[in-house]
Structure formats: C-alpha cells, structure tokens
Tab-separated table of C-alpha atoms and ligand atoms in Angstrom:
chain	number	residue	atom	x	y	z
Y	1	UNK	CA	63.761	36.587	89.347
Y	2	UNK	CA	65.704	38.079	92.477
Y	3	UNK	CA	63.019	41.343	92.611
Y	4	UNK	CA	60.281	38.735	92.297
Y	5	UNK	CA	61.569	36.536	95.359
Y	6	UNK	CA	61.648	39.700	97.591
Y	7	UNK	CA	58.384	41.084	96.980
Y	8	UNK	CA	56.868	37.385	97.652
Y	9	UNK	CA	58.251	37.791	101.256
Y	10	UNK	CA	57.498	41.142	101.216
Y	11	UNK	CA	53.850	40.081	100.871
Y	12	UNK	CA	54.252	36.535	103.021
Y	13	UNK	CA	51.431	37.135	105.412
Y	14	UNK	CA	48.718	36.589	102.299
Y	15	UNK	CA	50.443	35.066	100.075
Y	16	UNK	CA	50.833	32.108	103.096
Y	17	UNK	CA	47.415	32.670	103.614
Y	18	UNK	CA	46.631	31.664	100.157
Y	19	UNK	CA	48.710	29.199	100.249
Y	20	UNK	CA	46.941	27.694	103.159
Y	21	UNK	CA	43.242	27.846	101.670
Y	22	UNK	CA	44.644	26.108	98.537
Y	23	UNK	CA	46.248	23.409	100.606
Y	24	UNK	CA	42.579	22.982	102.416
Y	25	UNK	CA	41.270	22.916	99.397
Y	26	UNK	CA	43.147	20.089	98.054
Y	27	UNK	CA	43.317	17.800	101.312
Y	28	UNK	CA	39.112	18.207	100.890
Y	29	UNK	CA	39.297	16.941	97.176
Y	30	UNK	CA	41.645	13.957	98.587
Y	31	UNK	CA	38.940	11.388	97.217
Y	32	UNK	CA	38.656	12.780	93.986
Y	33	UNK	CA	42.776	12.943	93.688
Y	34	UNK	CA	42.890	9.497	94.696
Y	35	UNK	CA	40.203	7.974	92.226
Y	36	UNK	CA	42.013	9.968	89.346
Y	37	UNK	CA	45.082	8.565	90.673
Y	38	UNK	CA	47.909	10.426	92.515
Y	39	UNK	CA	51.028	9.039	90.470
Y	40	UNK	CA	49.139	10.075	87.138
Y	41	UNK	CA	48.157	13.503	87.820
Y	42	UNK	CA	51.456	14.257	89.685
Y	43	UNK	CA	53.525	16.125	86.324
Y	44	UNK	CA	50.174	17.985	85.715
Y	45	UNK	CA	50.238	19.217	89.465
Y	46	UNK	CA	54.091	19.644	88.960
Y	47	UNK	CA	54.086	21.638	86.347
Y	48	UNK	CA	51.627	23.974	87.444
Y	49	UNK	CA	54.092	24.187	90.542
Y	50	UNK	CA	56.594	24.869	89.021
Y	51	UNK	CA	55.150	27.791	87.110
Y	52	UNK	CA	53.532	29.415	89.617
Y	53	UNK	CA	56.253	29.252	92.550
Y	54	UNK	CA	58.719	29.275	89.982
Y	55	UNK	CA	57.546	32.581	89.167
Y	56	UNK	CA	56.900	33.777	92.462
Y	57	UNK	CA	59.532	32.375	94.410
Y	58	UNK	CA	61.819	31.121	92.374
Y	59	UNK	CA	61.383	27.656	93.666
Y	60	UNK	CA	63.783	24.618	92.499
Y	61	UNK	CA	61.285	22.459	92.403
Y	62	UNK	CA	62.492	20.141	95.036
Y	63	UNK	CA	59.472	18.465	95.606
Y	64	UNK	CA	59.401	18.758	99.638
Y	65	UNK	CA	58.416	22.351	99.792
Y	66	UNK	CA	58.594	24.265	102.836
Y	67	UNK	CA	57.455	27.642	101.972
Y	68	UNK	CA	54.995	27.721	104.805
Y	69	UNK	CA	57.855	27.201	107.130
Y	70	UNK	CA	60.316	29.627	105.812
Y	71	UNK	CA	58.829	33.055	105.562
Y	72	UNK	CA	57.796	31.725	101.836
Y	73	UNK	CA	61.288	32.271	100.425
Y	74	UNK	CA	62.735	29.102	99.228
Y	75	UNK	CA	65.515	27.329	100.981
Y	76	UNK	CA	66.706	25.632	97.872
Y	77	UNK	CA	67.732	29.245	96.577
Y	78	UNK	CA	70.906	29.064	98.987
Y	79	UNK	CA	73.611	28.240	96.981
Y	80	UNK	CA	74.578	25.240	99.885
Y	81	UNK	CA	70.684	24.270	99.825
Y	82	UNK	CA	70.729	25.332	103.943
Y	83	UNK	CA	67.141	24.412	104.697
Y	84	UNK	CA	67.902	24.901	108.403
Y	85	UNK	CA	69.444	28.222	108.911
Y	86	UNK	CA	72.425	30.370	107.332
Y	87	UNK	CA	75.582	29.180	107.245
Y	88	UNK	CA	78.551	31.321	108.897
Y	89	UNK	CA	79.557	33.488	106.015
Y	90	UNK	CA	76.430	35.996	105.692
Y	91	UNK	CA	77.369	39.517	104.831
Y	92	UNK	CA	77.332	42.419	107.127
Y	93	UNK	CA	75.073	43.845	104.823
Y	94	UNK	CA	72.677	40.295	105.012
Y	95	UNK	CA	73.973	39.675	101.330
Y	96	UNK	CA	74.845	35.655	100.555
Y	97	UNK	CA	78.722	34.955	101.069
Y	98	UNK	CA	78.368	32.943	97.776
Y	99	UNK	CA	76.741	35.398	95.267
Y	100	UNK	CA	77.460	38.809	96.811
Y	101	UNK	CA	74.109	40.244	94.379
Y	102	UNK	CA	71.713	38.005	96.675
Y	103	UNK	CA	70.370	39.125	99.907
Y	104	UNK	CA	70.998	35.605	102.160
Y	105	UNK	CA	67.565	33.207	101.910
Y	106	UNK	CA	67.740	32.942	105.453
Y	107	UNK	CA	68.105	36.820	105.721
Y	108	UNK	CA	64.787	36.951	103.865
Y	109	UNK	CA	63.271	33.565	105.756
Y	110	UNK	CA	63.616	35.443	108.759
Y	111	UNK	CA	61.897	38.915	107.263
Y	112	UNK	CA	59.205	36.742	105.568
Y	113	UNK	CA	58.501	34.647	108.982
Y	114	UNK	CA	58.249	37.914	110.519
Y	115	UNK	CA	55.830	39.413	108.631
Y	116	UNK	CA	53.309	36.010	108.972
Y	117	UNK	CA	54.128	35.926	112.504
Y	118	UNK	CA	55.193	32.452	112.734
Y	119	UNK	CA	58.704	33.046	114.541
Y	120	UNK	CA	58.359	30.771	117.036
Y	121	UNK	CA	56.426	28.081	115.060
Y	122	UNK	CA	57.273	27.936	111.631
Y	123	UNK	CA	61.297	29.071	110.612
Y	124	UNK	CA	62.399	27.191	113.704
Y	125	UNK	CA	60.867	23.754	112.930
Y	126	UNK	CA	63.728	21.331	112.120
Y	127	UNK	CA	63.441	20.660	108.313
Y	128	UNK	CA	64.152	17.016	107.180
Y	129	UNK	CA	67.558	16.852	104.884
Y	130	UNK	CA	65.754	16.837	100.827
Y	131	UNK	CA	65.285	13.758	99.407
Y	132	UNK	CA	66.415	14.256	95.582
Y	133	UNK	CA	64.455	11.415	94.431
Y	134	UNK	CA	61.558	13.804	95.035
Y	135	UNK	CA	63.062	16.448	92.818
Y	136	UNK	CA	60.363	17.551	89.925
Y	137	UNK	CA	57.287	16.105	91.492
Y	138	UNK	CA	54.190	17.724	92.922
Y	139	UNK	CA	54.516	19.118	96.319
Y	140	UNK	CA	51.144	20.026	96.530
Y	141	UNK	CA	49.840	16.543	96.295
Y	142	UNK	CA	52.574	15.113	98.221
Y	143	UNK	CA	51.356	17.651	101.400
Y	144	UNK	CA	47.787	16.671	100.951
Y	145	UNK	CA	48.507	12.817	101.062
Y	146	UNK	CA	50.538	13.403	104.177
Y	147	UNK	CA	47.545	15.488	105.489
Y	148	UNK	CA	44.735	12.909	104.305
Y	149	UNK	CA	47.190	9.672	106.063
Y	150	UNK	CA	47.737	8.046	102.563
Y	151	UNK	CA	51.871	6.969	103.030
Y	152	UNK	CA	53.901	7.004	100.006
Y	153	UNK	CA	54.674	4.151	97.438
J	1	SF4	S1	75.037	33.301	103.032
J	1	SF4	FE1	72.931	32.521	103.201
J	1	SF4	S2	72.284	32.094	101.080
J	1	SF4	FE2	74.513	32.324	101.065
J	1	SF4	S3	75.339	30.246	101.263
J	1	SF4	FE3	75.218	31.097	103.352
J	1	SF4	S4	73.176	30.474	104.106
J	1	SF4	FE4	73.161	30.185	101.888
C-alpha cells in the first residue's frame, strides 16, 4: 500500500535502525542458522519477509534487498526495476512517468536517505543488477551469510 510505503521513509532513520539491530542479531545467531540449516529454514525466513516488508514497504520480494541502501523504499517498486537511480522521465511534480499516482521510488530513495543521513554512503553505492534466481528467498539470511563469510551454494 502506496500510503504505507511513504510513511516507511517517512520514518527511515528508525525503522533502518531496526533494521540494523535485527541484522546484528542474526549474523550473532550465524551458528545456530547454520546447524538448523540455511537452505531449510530459508521459506520460513521468507515468508516472514515477505509479510513484514511486504507490509511496510511493499517489497517484491526480490531476494537481494537493499533497503538499507535506498532510504528503505524499495527499488523493485519502479515499474523499470531502476535499482540505481531514476530514469529520465520523472515528473515535475517527482510523480513516476509510468504510473502518474506514484511519487518516483527514487524521489522517495532520496527523501528516505535523507532523513538516515546516509547521502553520501548509502543511495550512491552502485547496486549489483538482481539476480531473479534469488526471487522469493530470504534476504535476511542471505545478508547474514555474506556478513558471517559463508559463500553461497
Ligand atoms: S519515474 Fe522513477 S519510478 Fe517511474 S519508471 Fe522512472 S525511475 Fe522508475
């Protein structure tokens, strides 16, 4: 939901914040996540995913999330799936060229990046093109894997 979306980079600064603390808390329970094995609790973590930030910020569930990065409004909401910036046809009134009802993500990626402060450091970090094959899977678990050094099967 659109009025969700905005007031989730409205409220950026904590909500990244949050986001953060869970994502320490998860790289410190590495061990545990890998004894249970990370394949098999992947659609539990998934779907959790996808009902919170689903909820909050209308995320598609691409699997390679960069909320952190963007001013926690998801790139995936773009109708072209930009993940690196707006294309040329943003509205002079910052709406989306594409659906005219939809202020532009990257409009909102800038306000929410902004607000945390993270300008320089976050929206302006080169994001890898999305690798579909990742589409539906846990996010969460594939950040703390990359933060604990366990590479990907
Ligand atoms: S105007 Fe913004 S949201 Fe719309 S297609 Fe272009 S970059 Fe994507």
């Amino acid at each position: 939901m659109k009025l969700v979306r905005y007031w989730s980079v409205r409220n950026a600064r904590w909500l990244r914040w949050v986001y953060k603390a869970l994502e320490a808390c998860l790289v410190a329970l590495h061990p545990v996540l890998d004894r249970l094995g990370y394949q098999r609790i992947d659609g539990t973590f998934a779907a959790v995913e996808k009902l919170v930030k689903g909820f909050l910020f209308d995320s598609q569930s691409c699997g390679q999330c960069s909320l952190g990065e963007t001013g926690m409004a998801c790139p995936m909401n773009c109708p072209k799936t930009l993940r690196n910036g707006p294309c040329g046809g943003v509205r002079s009134n910052g709406h989306c060229e594409v659906d005219p009802d939809m202020v532009c993500v990257w409009v909102t990626s800038w306000e929410g990046s902004r607000r945390i402060g993270n300008l320089e450091t976050g929206i302006q970090v080169i994001q890898p093109p999305v690798d579909v094959r990742h589409k539906g899977t846990s996010a969460w678990l594939r950040a703390v894997r990359r933060k604990s050094g366990v590479s990907e099967s």
